[in-house]
Amino acid sequence: MGLQEIGHQKPDKPIFEAALSAANATLPILYQDPNGVQLKSFELLKPDEILHIGNDFNKDFVGARNAGMHAVLLNRFHEEDIAHEWRGKGAIVMNDLLDLVEWLGHSHVRLG
């Protein structure tokens, strides 16, 4: 999803809104059995229930936050000066997805 599909790109708010709409469009599938019968009711996701994971401060962190979402940045190349800068601007920074999973498990984070 990007500029060609919806006319916007990160950090523009409409790209994050489009991603949320796409996620919500898949929810009915998650709540039905193989025959298409809905198993239980569900509510659509709201922006403040979303955790956006990215690797660019402006495009990912600022963009997601401006769209009302939570955001975490990945510092995949372990560049401490970049991580320090991002943290100084208020971002949560992880080195990889395993660190993120561990952090979520230990912190008992509940988004929303």
mmCIF file of N, CA, C and O in Angstrom:
data_model
loop_
_atom_site.group_PDB
_atom_site.id
_atom_site.type_symbol
_atom_site.label_atom_id
_atom_site.label_comp_id
_atom_site.label_asym_id
_atom_site.label_seq_id
_atom_site.Cartn_x
_atom_site.Cartn_y
_atom_site.Cartn_z
ATOM 1 N N MET A 1 0.847 -1.163 0.000
ATOM 2 C CA MET A 1 0.000 0.000 0.000
ATOM 3 C C MET A 1 0.900 1.235 0.000
ATOM 4 O O MET A 1 1.835 1.312 0.765
ATOM 5 N N GLY A 2 0.613 2.175 -0.843
ATOM 6 C CA GLY A 2 1.454 3.350 -0.874
ATOM 7 C C GLY A 2 0.924 4.396 -1.825
ATOM 8 O O GLY A 2 -0.270 4.500 -2.087
ATOM 9 N N LEU A 3 1.851 5.165 -2.337
ATOM 10 C CA LEU A 3 1.529 6.314 -3.161
ATOM 11 C C LEU A 3 0.658 5.944 -4.350
ATOM 12 O O LEU A 3 -0.345 6.607 -4.627
ATOM 13 N N GLN A 4 0.978 4.878 -5.045
ATOM 14 C CA GLN A 4 0.210 4.501 -6.227
ATOM 15 C C GLN A 4 -1.199 4.034 -5.885
ATOM 16 O O GLN A 4 -2.146 4.336 -6.598
ATOM 17 N N GLU A 5 -1.347 3.310 -4.792
ATOM 18 C CA GLU A 5 -2.647 2.750 -4.442
ATOM 19 C C GLU A 5 -3.602 3.769 -3.829
ATOM 20 O O GLU A 5 -4.784 3.782 -4.152
ATOM 21 N N ILE A 6 -3.109 4.607 -2.929
ATOM 22 C CA ILE A 6 -4.019 5.533 -2.243
ATOM 23 C C ILE A 6 -3.618 6.998 -2.367
ATOM 24 O O ILE A 6 -4.287 7.861 -1.824
ATOM 25 N N GLY A 7 -2.554 7.271 -3.085
ATOM 26 C CA GLY A 7 -2.169 8.662 -3.309
ATOM 27 C C GLY A 7 -1.417 9.306 -2.158
ATOM 28 O O GLY A 7 -1.238 10.514 -2.138
ATOM 29 N N HIS A 8 -0.992 8.512 -1.189
ATOM 30 C CA HIS A 8 -0.232 9.012 -0.042
ATOM 31 C C HIS A 8 0.857 8.014 0.301
ATOM 32 O O HIS A 8 0.810 6.863 -0.095
ATOM 33 N N GLN A 9 1.816 8.487 1.060
ATOM 34 C CA GLN A 9 2.860 7.608 1.576
ATOM 35 C C GLN A 9 3.213 8.063 2.980
ATOM 36 O O GLN A 9 2.810 9.142 3.415
ATOM 37 N N LYS A 10 3.935 7.215 3.711
ATOM 38 C CA LYS A 10 4.335 7.585 5.065
ATOM 39 C C LYS A 10 5.182 8.850 5.004
ATOM 40 O O LYS A 10 5.977 8.984 4.093
ATOM 41 N N PRO A 11 4.986 9.765 5.894
ATOM 42 C CA PRO A 11 4.232 9.728 7.137
ATOM 43 C C PRO A 11 2.802 10.292 7.039
ATOM 44 O O PRO A 11 2.205 10.618 8.066
ATOM 45 N N ASP A 12 2.235 10.399 5.862
ATOM 46 C CA ASP A 12 0.890 10.966 5.719
ATOM 47 C C ASP A 12 -0.137 10.110 6.455
ATOM 48 O O ASP A 12 -0.148 8.879 6.342
ATOM 49 N N LYS A 13 -1.020 10.765 7.181
ATOM 50 C CA LYS A 13 -2.037 10.076 7.969
ATOM 51 C C LYS A 13 -2.894 9.114 7.141
ATOM 52 O O LYS A 13 -3.205 8.017 7.608
ATOM 53 N N PRO A 14 -3.295 9.462 5.900
ATOM 54 C CA PRO A 14 -4.147 8.540 5.142
ATOM 55 C C PRO A 14 -3.527 7.155 4.895
ATOM 56 O O PRO A 14 -4.266 6.174 4.782
ATOM 57 N N ILE A 15 -2.217 7.041 4.843
ATOM 58 C CA ILE A 15 -1.613 5.719 4.631
ATOM 59 C C ILE A 15 -1.830 4.837 5.863
ATOM 60 O O ILE A 15 -2.099 3.635 5.760
ATOM 61 N N PHE A 16 -1.767 5.424 7.042
ATOM 62 C CA PHE A 16 -2.004 4.682 8.274
ATOM 63 C C PHE A 16 -3.494 4.342 8.407
ATOM 64 O O PHE A 16 -3.847 3.253 8.863
ATOM 65 N N GLU A 17 -4.341 5.266 8.003
ATOM 66 C CA GLU A 17 -5.785 5.006 8.026
ATOM 67 C C GLU A 17 -6.147 3.881 7.055
ATOM 68 O O GLU A 17 -6.999 3.047 7.363
ATOM 69 N N ALA A 18 -5.489 3.854 5.905
ATOM 70 C CA ALA A 18 -5.744 2.787 4.926
ATOM 71 C C ALA A 18 -5.301 1.433 5.477
ATOM 72 O O ALA A 18 -5.973 0.422 5.274
ATOM 73 N N ALA A 19 -4.175 1.407 6.185
ATOM 74 C CA ALA A 19 -3.701 0.154 6.790
ATOM 75 C C ALA A 19 -4.686 -0.326 7.855
ATOM 76 O O ALA A 19 -4.981 -1.523 7.945
ATOM 77 N N LEU A 20 -5.214 0.596 8.637
ATOM 78 C CA LEU A 20 -6.201 0.232 9.652
ATOM 79 C C LEU A 20 -7.470 -0.306 9.001
ATOM 80 O O LEU A 20 -8.027 -1.318 9.447
ATOM 81 N N SER A 21 -7.901 0.324 7.935
ATOM 82 C CA SER A 21 -9.087 -0.156 7.210
ATOM 83 C C SER A 21 -8.861 -1.563 6.658
ATOM 84 O O SER A 21 -9.755 -2.417 6.721
ATOM 85 N N ALA A 22 -7.676 -1.807 6.133
ATOM 86 C CA ALA A 22 -7.354 -3.137 5.600
ATOM 87 C C ALA A 22 -7.355 -4.183 6.717
ATOM 88 O O ALA A 22 -7.854 -5.297 6.537
ATOM 89 N N ALA A 23 -6.811 -3.821 7.870
ATOM 90 C CA ALA A 23 -6.818 -4.751 9.008
ATOM 91 C C ALA A 23 -8.248 -5.042 9.451
ATOM 92 O O ALA A 23 -8.607 -6.195 9.710
ATOM 93 N N ASN A 24 -9.063 -4.016 9.526
ATOM 94 C CA ASN A 24 -10.453 -4.206 9.937
ATOM 95 C C ASN A 24 -11.234 -5.042 8.927
ATOM 96 O O ASN A 24 -12.140 -5.785 9.298
ATOM 97 N N ALA A 25 -10.875 -4.946 7.662
ATOM 98 C CA ALA A 25 -11.562 -5.720 6.631
ATOM 99 C C ALA A 25 -11.314 -7.218 6.785
ATOM 100 O O ALA A 25 -12.114 -8.037 6.343
ATOM 101 N N THR A 26 -10.197 -7.590 7.424
ATOM 102 C CA THR A 26 -9.889 -9.008 7.610
ATOM 103 C C THR A 26 -10.511 -9.589 8.881
ATOM 104 O O THR A 26 -10.560 -10.808 9.037
ATOM 105 N N LEU A 27 -10.992 -8.751 9.781
ATOM 106 C CA LEU A 27 -11.523 -9.246 11.053
ATOM 107 C C LEU A 27 -12.662 -10.248 10.892
ATOM 108 O O LEU A 27 -12.685 -11.255 11.612
ATOM 109 N N PRO A 28 -13.617 -10.029 9.990
ATOM 110 C CA PRO A 28 -14.687 -11.028 9.872
ATOM 111 C C PRO A 28 -14.168 -12.424 9.556
ATOM 112 O O PRO A 28 -14.734 -13.422 10.020
ATOM 113 N N ILE A 29 -13.084 -12.515 8.831
ATOM 114 C CA ILE A 29 -12.496 -13.819 8.504
ATOM 115 C C ILE A 29 -11.942 -14.490 9.761
ATOM 116 O O ILE A 29 -12.059 -15.696 9.940
ATOM 117 N N LEU A 30 -11.352 -13.696 10.647
ATOM 118 C CA LEU A 30 -10.769 -14.248 11.870
ATOM 119 C C LEU A 30 -11.825 -14.772 12.839
ATOM 120 O O LEU A 30 -11.527 -15.614 13.678
ATOM 121 N N TYR A 31 -13.040 -14.264 12.724
ATOM 122 C CA TYR A 31 -14.092 -14.631 13.662
ATOM 123 C C TYR A 31 -15.146 -15.546 13.049
ATOM 124 O O TYR A 31 -16.299 -15.525 13.450
ATOM 125 N N GLN A 32 -14.765 -16.349 12.068
ATOM 126 C CA GLN A 32 -15.716 -17.290 11.488
ATOM 127 C C GLN A 32 -15.099 -18.671 11.364
ATOM 128 O O GLN A 32 -13.886 -18.826 11.358
ATOM 129 N N ASP A 33 -15.953 -19.660 11.269
ATOM 130 C CA ASP A 33 -15.468 -21.017 11.087
ATOM 131 C C ASP A 33 -15.234 -21.271 9.594
ATOM 132 O O ASP A 33 -15.508 -20.400 8.768
ATOM 133 N N PRO A 34 -14.707 -22.426 9.221
ATOM 134 C CA PRO A 34 -14.405 -22.696 7.803
ATOM 135 C C PRO A 34 -15.621 -22.598 6.876
ATOM 136 O O PRO A 34 -15.476 -22.406 5.671
ATOM 137 N N ASN A 35 -16.814 -22.705 7.420
ATOM 138 C CA ASN A 35 -18.023 -22.595 6.604
ATOM 139 C C ASN A 35 -18.521 -21.165 6.471
ATOM 140 O O ASN A 35 -19.561 -20.918 5.871
ATOM 141 N N GLY A 36 -17.791 -20.217 7.057
ATOM 142 C CA GLY A 36 -18.175 -18.811 6.954
ATOM 143 C C GLY A 36 -19.159 -18.352 8.010
ATOM 144 O O GLY A 36 -19.654 -17.235 7.947
ATOM 145 N N VAL A 37 -19.424 -19.205 8.998
ATOM 146 C CA VAL A 37 -20.356 -18.848 10.066
ATOM 147 C C VAL A 37 -19.589 -18.064 11.132
ATOM 148 O O VAL A 37 -18.550 -18.516 11.624
ATOM 149 N N GLN A 38 -20.117 -16.883 11.476
ATOM 150 C CA GLN A 38 -19.455 -16.060 12.479
ATOM 151 C C GLN A 38 -19.521 -16.744 13.838
ATOM 152 O O GLN A 38 -20.589 -17.136 14.299
ATOM 153 N N LEU A 39 -18.359 -16.918 14.470
ATOM 154 C CA LEU A 39 -18.271 -17.630 15.743
ATOM 155 C C LEU A 39 -18.557 -16.732 16.940
ATOM 156 O O LEU A 39 -19.093 -17.182 17.942
ATOM 157 N N LYS A 40 -18.135 -15.486 16.873
ATOM 158 C CA LYS A 40 -18.410 -14.557 17.961
ATOM 159 C C LYS A 40 -18.368 -13.147 17.429
ATOM 160 O O LYS A 40 -17.848 -12.882 16.344
ATOM 161 N N SER A 41 -18.913 -12.246 18.198
ATOM 162 C CA SER A 41 -18.950 -10.854 17.759
ATOM 163 C C SER A 41 -17.581 -10.210 17.966
ATOM 164 O O SER A 41 -16.752 -10.701 18.738
ATOM 165 N N PHE A 42 -17.360 -9.138 17.289
ATOM 166 C CA PHE A 42 -16.093 -8.424 17.399
ATOM 167 C C PHE A 42 -16.336 -6.942 17.143
ATOM 168 O O PHE A 42 -17.353 -6.558 16.579
ATOM 169 N N GLU A 43 -15.400 -6.155 17.590
ATOM 170 C CA GLU A 43 -15.439 -4.720 17.331
ATOM 171 C C GLU A 43 -14.284 -4.375 16.409
ATOM 172 O O GLU A 43 -13.228 -5.004 16.460
ATOM 173 N N LEU A 44 -14.478 -3.375 15.599
ATOM 174 C CA LEU A 44 -13.409 -2.908 14.725
ATOM 175 C C LEU A 44 -12.292 -2.299 15.558
ATOM 176 O O LEU A 44 -12.526 -1.706 16.617
ATOM 177 N N LEU A 45 -11.089 -2.467 15.075
ATOM 178 C CA LEU A 45 -9.926 -1.891 15.744
ATOM 179 C C LEU A 45 -9.946 -0.381 15.617
ATOM 180 O O LEU A 45 -10.349 0.171 14.600
ATOM 181 N N LYS A 46 -9.462 0.277 16.671
ATOM 182 C CA LYS A 46 -9.328 1.730 16.669
ATOM 183 C C LYS A 46 -7.840 2.070 16.610
ATOM 184 O O LYS A 46 -7.001 1.254 16.994
ATOM 185 N N PRO A 47 -7.497 3.261 16.135
ATOM 186 C CA PRO A 47 -6.077 3.618 16.019
ATOM 187 C C PRO A 47 -5.283 3.425 17.309
ATOM 188 O O PRO A 47 -4.145 2.963 17.268
ATOM 189 N N ASP A 48 -5.883 3.744 18.461
ATOM 190 C CA ASP A 48 -5.118 3.635 19.706
ATOM 191 C C ASP A 48 -4.955 2.193 20.188
ATOM 192 O O ASP A 48 -4.367 1.948 21.237
ATOM 193 N N GLU A 49 -5.440 1.227 19.407
ATOM 194 C CA GLU A 49 -5.245 -0.182 19.707
ATOM 195 C C GLU A 49 -4.197 -0.820 18.786
ATOM 196 O O GLU A 49 -3.987 -2.026 18.819
ATOM 197 N N ILE A 50 -3.563 0.009 17.983
ATOM 198 C CA ILE A 50 -2.596 -0.460 16.990
ATOM 199 C C ILE A 50 -1.180 -0.114 17.433
ATOM 200 O O ILE A 50 -0.908 0.991 17.895
ATOM 201 N N LEU A 51 -0.274 -1.059 17.257
ATOM 202 C CA LEU A 51 1.153 -0.816 17.467
ATOM 203 C C LEU A 51 1.834 -0.892 16.112
ATOM 204 O O LEU A 51 1.875 -1.951 15.486
ATOM 205 N N HIS A 52 2.335 0.243 15.659
ATOM 206 C CA HIS A 52 3.067 0.293 14.390
ATOM 207 C C HIS A 52 4.545 0.095 14.686
ATOM 208 O O HIS A 52 5.104 0.747 15.569
ATOM 209 N N ILE A 53 5.173 -0.802 13.952
ATOM 210 C CA ILE A 53 6.592 -1.099 14.129
ATOM 211 C C ILE A 53 7.312 -0.649 12.864
ATOM 212 O O ILE A 53 6.952 -1.057 11.764
ATOM 213 N N GLY A 54 8.302 0.197 13.028
ATOM 214 C CA GLY A 54 9.021 0.706 11.864
ATOM 215 C C GLY A 54 10.481 0.945 12.163
ATOM 216 O O GLY A 54 10.979 0.630 13.247
ATOM 217 N N ASN A 55 11.168 1.548 11.193
ATOM 218 C CA ASN A 55 12.607 1.811 11.373
ATOM 219 C C ASN A 55 13.017 3.207 10.930
ATOM 220 O O ASN A 55 14.190 3.475 10.735
ATOM 221 N N ASP A 56 12.037 4.085 10.779
ATOM 222 C CA ASP A 56 12.323 5.462 10.385
ATOM 223 C C ASP A 56 11.559 6.392 11.325
ATOM 224 O O ASP A 56 10.336 6.284 11.443
ATOM 225 N N PHE A 57 12.286 7.299 11.982
ATOM 226 C CA PHE A 57 11.644 8.137 12.994
ATOM 227 C C PHE A 57 10.484 8.942 12.418
ATOM 228 O O PHE A 57 9.383 8.907 12.947
ATOM 229 N N ASN A 58 10.724 9.680 11.345
ATOM 230 C CA ASN A 58 9.670 10.540 10.805
ATOM 231 C C ASN A 58 8.565 9.754 10.120
ATOM 232 O O ASN A 58 7.377 9.974 10.377
ATOM 233 N N LYS A 59 8.935 8.839 9.240
ATOM 234 C CA LYS A 59 7.921 8.102 8.486
ATOM 235 C C LYS A 59 7.106 7.177 9.369
ATOM 236 O O LYS A 59 5.885 7.069 9.223
ATOM 237 N N ASP A 60 7.759 6.467 10.271
ATOM 238 C CA ASP A 60 7.080 5.443 11.058
ATOM 239 C C ASP A 60 6.606 5.950 12.417
ATOM 240 O O ASP A 60 5.434 5.834 12.748
ATOM 241 N N PHE A 61 7.513 6.508 13.204
ATOM 242 C CA PHE A 61 7.135 6.926 14.559
ATOM 243 C C PHE A 61 6.212 8.135 14.523
ATOM 244 O O PHE A 61 5.106 8.094 15.045
ATOM 245 N N VAL A 62 6.659 9.199 13.892
ATOM 246 C CA VAL A 62 5.844 10.422 13.841
ATOM 247 C C VAL A 62 4.547 10.168 13.078
ATOM 248 O O VAL A 62 3.470 10.574 13.513
ATOM 249 N N GLY A 63 4.639 9.478 11.952
ATOM 250 C CA GLY A 63 3.451 9.198 11.156
ATOM 251 C C GLY A 63 2.403 8.418 11.929
ATOM 252 O O GLY A 63 1.220 8.774 11.938
ATOM 253 N N ALA A 64 2.826 7.356 12.583
ATOM 254 C CA ALA A 64 1.886 6.529 13.353
ATOM 255 C C ALA A 64 1.298 7.313 14.519
ATOM 256 O O ALA A 64 0.090 7.251 14.767
ATOM 257 N N ARG A 65 2.120 8.040 15.218
ATOM 258 C CA ARG A 65 1.630 8.825 16.363
ATOM 259 C C ARG A 65 0.634 9.888 15.900
ATOM 260 O O ARG A 65 -0.378 10.106 16.552
ATOM 261 N N ASN A 66 0.918 10.533 14.770
ATOM 262 C CA ASN A 66 -0.019 11.534 14.240
ATOM 263 C C ASN A 66 -1.349 10.903 13.821
ATOM 264 O O ASN A 66 -2.372 11.588 13.779
ATOM 265 N N ALA A 67 -1.325 9.622 13.510
ATOM 266 C CA ALA A 67 -2.550 8.909 13.145
ATOM 267 C C ALA A 67 -3.248 8.326 14.378
ATOM 268 O O ALA A 67 -4.253 7.642 14.252
ATOM 269 N N GLY A 68 -2.704 8.579 15.578
ATOM 270 C CA GLY A 68 -3.319 8.109 16.812
ATOM 271 C C GLY A 68 -2.911 6.716 17.227
ATOM 272 O O GLY A 68 -3.531 6.119 18.109
ATOM 273 N N MET A 69 -1.869 6.175 16.596
ATOM 274 C CA MET A 69 -1.406 4.825 16.898
ATOM 275 C C MET A 69 -0.200 4.857 17.828
ATOM 276 O O MET A 69 0.459 5.881 17.968
ATOM 277 N N HIS A 70 0.084 3.726 18.426
ATOM 278 C CA HIS A 70 1.312 3.554 19.185
ATOM 279 C C HIS A 70 2.410 3.204 18.184
ATOM 280 O O HIS A 70 2.132 2.706 17.104
ATOM 281 N N ALA A 71 3.662 3.458 18.565
ATOM 282 C CA ALA A 71 4.757 3.173 17.637
ATOM 283 C C ALA A 71 6.011 2.742 18.386
ATOM 284 O O ALA A 71 6.292 3.226 19.481
ATOM 285 N N VAL A 72 6.726 1.826 17.769
ATOM 286 C CA VAL A 72 8.022 1.353 18.255
ATOM 287 C C VAL A 72 8.960 1.357 17.053
ATOM 288 O O VAL A 72 8.554 1.033 15.939
ATOM 289 N N LEU A 73 10.197 1.733 17.299
ATOM 290 C CA LEU A 73 11.191 1.729 16.219
ATOM 291 C C LEU A 73 12.183 0.594 16.424
ATOM 292 O O LEU A 73 12.575 0.289 17.548
ATOM 293 N N LEU A 74 12.575 -0.023 15.325
ATOM 294 C CA LEU A 74 13.597 -1.063 15.347
ATOM 295 C C LEU A 74 14.921 -0.479 14.887
ATOM 296 O O LEU A 74 15.001 0.161 13.847
ATOM 297 N N ASN A 75 15.949 -0.718 15.672
ATOM 298 C CA ASN A 75 17.314 -0.299 15.361
ATOM 299 C C ASN A 75 18.081 -1.555 14.957
ATOM 300 O O ASN A 75 18.928 -2.055 15.668
ATOM 301 N N ARG A 76 17.743 -2.074 13.790
ATOM 302 C CA ARG A 76 18.248 -3.377 13.348
ATOM 303 C C ARG A 76 19.773 -3.434 13.203
ATOM 304 O O ARG A 76 20.357 -4.496 13.286
ATOM 305 N N PHE A 77 20.392 -2.306 12.948
ATOM 306 C CA PHE A 77 21.840 -2.305 12.746
ATOM 307 C C PHE A 77 22.588 -1.889 14.007
ATOM 308 O O PHE A 77 23.786 -1.665 13.981
ATOM 309 N N HIS A 78 21.852 -1.803 15.120
ATOM 310 C CA HIS A 78 22.425 -1.516 16.436
ATOM 311 C C HIS A 78 23.287 -0.255 16.424
ATOM 312 O O HIS A 78 24.371 -0.238 17.001
ATOM 313 N N GLU A 79 22.792 0.775 15.786
ATOM 314 C CA GLU A 79 23.488 2.060 15.746
ATOM 315 C C GLU A 79 23.078 2.853 16.980
ATOM 316 O O GLU A 79 22.012 3.465 17.020
ATOM 317 N N GLU A 80 23.938 2.845 17.982
ATOM 318 C CA GLU A 80 23.597 3.442 19.268
ATOM 319 C C GLU A 80 23.351 4.940 19.187
ATOM 320 O O GLU A 80 22.519 5.459 19.924
ATOM 321 N N ASP A 81 24.049 5.647 18.311
ATOM 322 C CA ASP A 81 23.807 7.089 18.203
ATOM 323 C C ASP A 81 22.406 7.378 17.676
ATOM 324 O O ASP A 81 21.716 8.271 18.158
ATOM 325 N N ILE A 82 21.942 6.567 16.719
ATOM 326 C CA ILE A 82 20.589 6.714 16.179
ATOM 327 C C ILE A 82 19.564 6.365 17.260
ATOM 328 O O ILE A 82 18.594 7.085 17.468
ATOM 329 N N ALA A 83 19.782 5.244 17.943
ATOM 330 C CA ALA A 83 18.859 4.820 18.997
ATOM 331 C C ALA A 83 18.775 5.870 20.094
ATOM 332 O O ALA A 83 17.679 6.183 20.583
ATOM 333 N N HIS A 84 19.897 6.431 20.474
ATOM 334 C CA HIS A 84 19.937 7.475 21.505
ATOM 335 C C HIS A 84 19.143 8.703 21.050
ATOM 336 O O HIS A 84 18.377 9.279 21.827
ATOM 337 N N GLU A 85 19.325 9.085 19.801
ATOM 338 C CA GLU A 85 18.594 10.235 19.251
ATOM 339 C C GLU A 85 17.091 9.973 19.266
ATOM 340 O O GLU A 85 16.301 10.824 19.680
ATOM 341 N N TRP A 86 16.679 8.795 18.797
ATOM 342 C CA TRP A 86 15.257 8.452 18.761
ATOM 343 C C TRP A 86 14.665 8.431 20.166
ATOM 344 O O TRP A 86 13.575 8.936 20.388
ATOM 345 N N ARG A 87 15.394 7.818 21.111
ATOM 346 C CA ARG A 87 14.897 7.774 22.485
ATOM 347 C C ARG A 87 14.768 9.190 23.057
ATOM 348 O O ARG A 87 13.827 9.473 23.796
ATOM 349 N N GLY A 88 15.704 10.047 22.706
ATOM 350 C CA GLY A 88 15.653 11.440 23.155
ATOM 351 C C GLY A 88 14.434 12.187 22.637
ATOM 352 O O GLY A 88 13.989 13.166 23.233
ATOM 353 N N LYS A 89 13.887 11.701 21.539
ATOM 354 C CA LYS A 89 12.687 12.307 20.956
ATOM 355 C C LYS A 89 11.414 11.592 21.408
ATOM 356 O O LYS A 89 10.332 11.870 20.918
ATOM 357 N N GLY A 90 11.551 10.653 22.345
ATOM 358 C CA GLY A 90 10.390 9.998 22.918
ATOM 359 C C GLY A 90 10.017 8.640 22.364
ATOM 360 O O GLY A 90 8.992 8.074 22.741
ATOM 361 N N ALA A 91 10.825 8.084 21.480
ATOM 362 C CA ALA A 91 10.498 6.793 20.871
ATOM 363 C C ALA A 91 10.958 5.627 21.744
ATOM 364 O O ALA A 91 11.964 5.718 22.440
ATOM 365 N N ILE A 92 10.215 4.544 21.674
ATOM 366 C CA ILE A 92 10.654 3.277 22.235
ATOM 367 C C ILE A 92 11.448 2.603 21.121
ATOM 368 O O ILE A 92 10.976 2.499 19.990
ATOM 369 N N VAL A 93 12.663 2.152 21.435
ATOM 370 C CA VAL A 93 13.556 1.596 20.422
ATOM 371 C C VAL A 93 13.985 0.193 20.835
ATOM 372 O O VAL A 93 14.416 -0.027 21.966
ATOM 373 N N MET A 94 13.846 -0.729 19.906
ATOM 374 C CA MET A 94 14.249 -2.119 20.107
ATOM 375 C C MET A 94 15.261 -2.491 19.027
ATOM 376 O O MET A 94 15.241 -1.927 17.939
ATOM 377 N N ASN A 95 16.126 -3.471 19.332
ATOM 378 C CA ASN A 95 17.114 -3.905 18.344
ATOM 379 C C ASN A 95 16.563 -4.908 17.344
ATOM 380 O O ASN A 95 17.058 -5.007 16.234
ATOM 381 N N ASP A 96 15.561 -5.687 17.740
ATOM 382 C CA ASP A 96 14.964 -6.642 16.810
ATOM 383 C C ASP A 96 13.576 -7.028 17.310
ATOM 384 O O ASP A 96 13.157 -6.631 18.399
ATOM 385 N N LEU A 97 12.882 -7.820 16.528
ATOM 386 C CA LEU A 97 11.512 -8.199 16.878
ATOM 387 C C LEU A 97 11.452 -9.085 18.116
ATOM 388 O O LEU A 97 10.480 -9.029 18.875
ATOM 389 N N LEU A 98 12.467 -9.886 18.341
ATOM 390 C CA LEU A 98 12.484 -10.717 19.548
ATOM 391 C C LEU A 98 12.552 -9.852 20.798
ATOM 392 O O LEU A 98 11.896 -10.155 21.802
ATOM 393 N N ASP A 99 13.342 -8.777 20.753
ATOM 394 C CA ASP A 99 13.378 -7.830 21.877
ATOM 395 C C ASP A 99 12.003 -7.222 22.105
ATOM 396 O O ASP A 99 11.565 -7.046 23.240
ATOM 397 N N LEU A 100 11.328 -6.909 21.022
ATOM 398 C CA LEU A 100 10.001 -6.315 21.122
ATOM 399 C C LEU A 100 9.008 -7.285 21.758
ATOM 400 O O LEU A 100 8.255 -6.922 22.658
ATOM 401 N N VAL A 101 9.025 -8.533 21.323
ATOM 402 C CA VAL A 101 8.127 -9.542 21.890
ATOM 403 C C VAL A 101 8.405 -9.708 23.383
ATOM 404 O O VAL A 101 7.484 -9.761 24.204
ATOM 405 N N GLU A 102 9.670 -9.766 23.742
ATOM 406 C CA GLU A 102 10.038 -9.910 25.151
ATOM 407 C C GLU A 102 9.567 -8.706 25.955
ATOM 408 O O GLU A 102 9.001 -8.844 27.036
ATOM 409 N N TRP A 103 9.779 -7.511 25.422
ATOM 410 C CA TRP A 103 9.356 -6.282 26.099
ATOM 411 C C TRP A 103 7.845 -6.265 26.301
ATOM 412 O O TRP A 103 7.357 -5.950 27.385
ATOM 413 N N LEU A 104 7.108 -6.625 25.272
ATOM 414 C CA LEU A 104 5.646 -6.657 25.388
ATOM 415 C C LEU A 104 5.214 -7.657 26.463
ATOM 416 O O LEU A 104 4.315 -7.371 27.256
ATOM 417 N N GLY A 105 5.871 -8.818 26.498
ATOM 418 C CA GLY A 105 5.512 -9.832 27.491
ATOM 419 C C GLY A 105 5.821 -9.406 28.913
ATOM 420 O O GLY A 105 5.025 -9.622 29.822
ATOM 421 N N HIS A 106 6.958 -8.778 29.114
ATOM 422 C CA HIS A 106 7.366 -8.380 30.460
ATOM 423 C C HIS A 106 6.650 -7.135 30.956
ATOM 424 O O HIS A 106 6.461 -6.972 32.159
ATOM 425 N N SER A 107 6.275 -6.272 30.059
ATOM 426 C CA SER A 107 5.687 -5.002 30.494
ATOM 427 C C SER A 107 4.178 -5.083 30.652
ATOM 428 O O SER A 107 3.563 -4.148 31.129
ATOM 429 N N HIS A 108 3.591 -6.212 30.234
ATOM 430 C CA HIS A 108 2.139 -6.370 30.334
ATOM 431 C C HIS A 108 1.424 -5.198 29.671
ATOM 432 O O HIS A 108 0.454 -4.677 30.208
ATOM 433 N N VAL A 109 1.952 -4.784 28.544
ATOM 434 C CA VAL A 109 1.394 -3.653 27.817
ATOM 435 C C VAL A 109 0.009 -3.996 27.333
ATOM 436 O O VAL A 109 -0.234 -5.068 26.787
ATOM 437 N N ARG A 110 -0.885 -3.076 27.546
ATOM 438 C CA ARG A 110 -2.233 -3.186 26.991
ATOM 439 C C ARG A 110 -2.459 -1.910 26.201
ATOM 440 O O ARG A 110 -2.553 -0.833 26.771
ATOM 441 N N LEU A 111 -2.498 -2.055 24.903
ATOM 442 C CA LEU A 111 -2.706 -0.886 24.053
ATOM 443 C C LEU A 111 -4.178 -0.526 24.047
ATOM 444 O O LEU A 111 -5.038 -1.381 24.105
ATOM 445 N N GLY A 112 -4.431 0.752 23.892
ATOM 446 C CA GLY A 112 -5.824 1.211 23.818
ATOM 447 C C GLY A 112 -6.228 1.947 25.042
ATOM 448 O O GLY A 112 -5.539 2.149 25.968
#
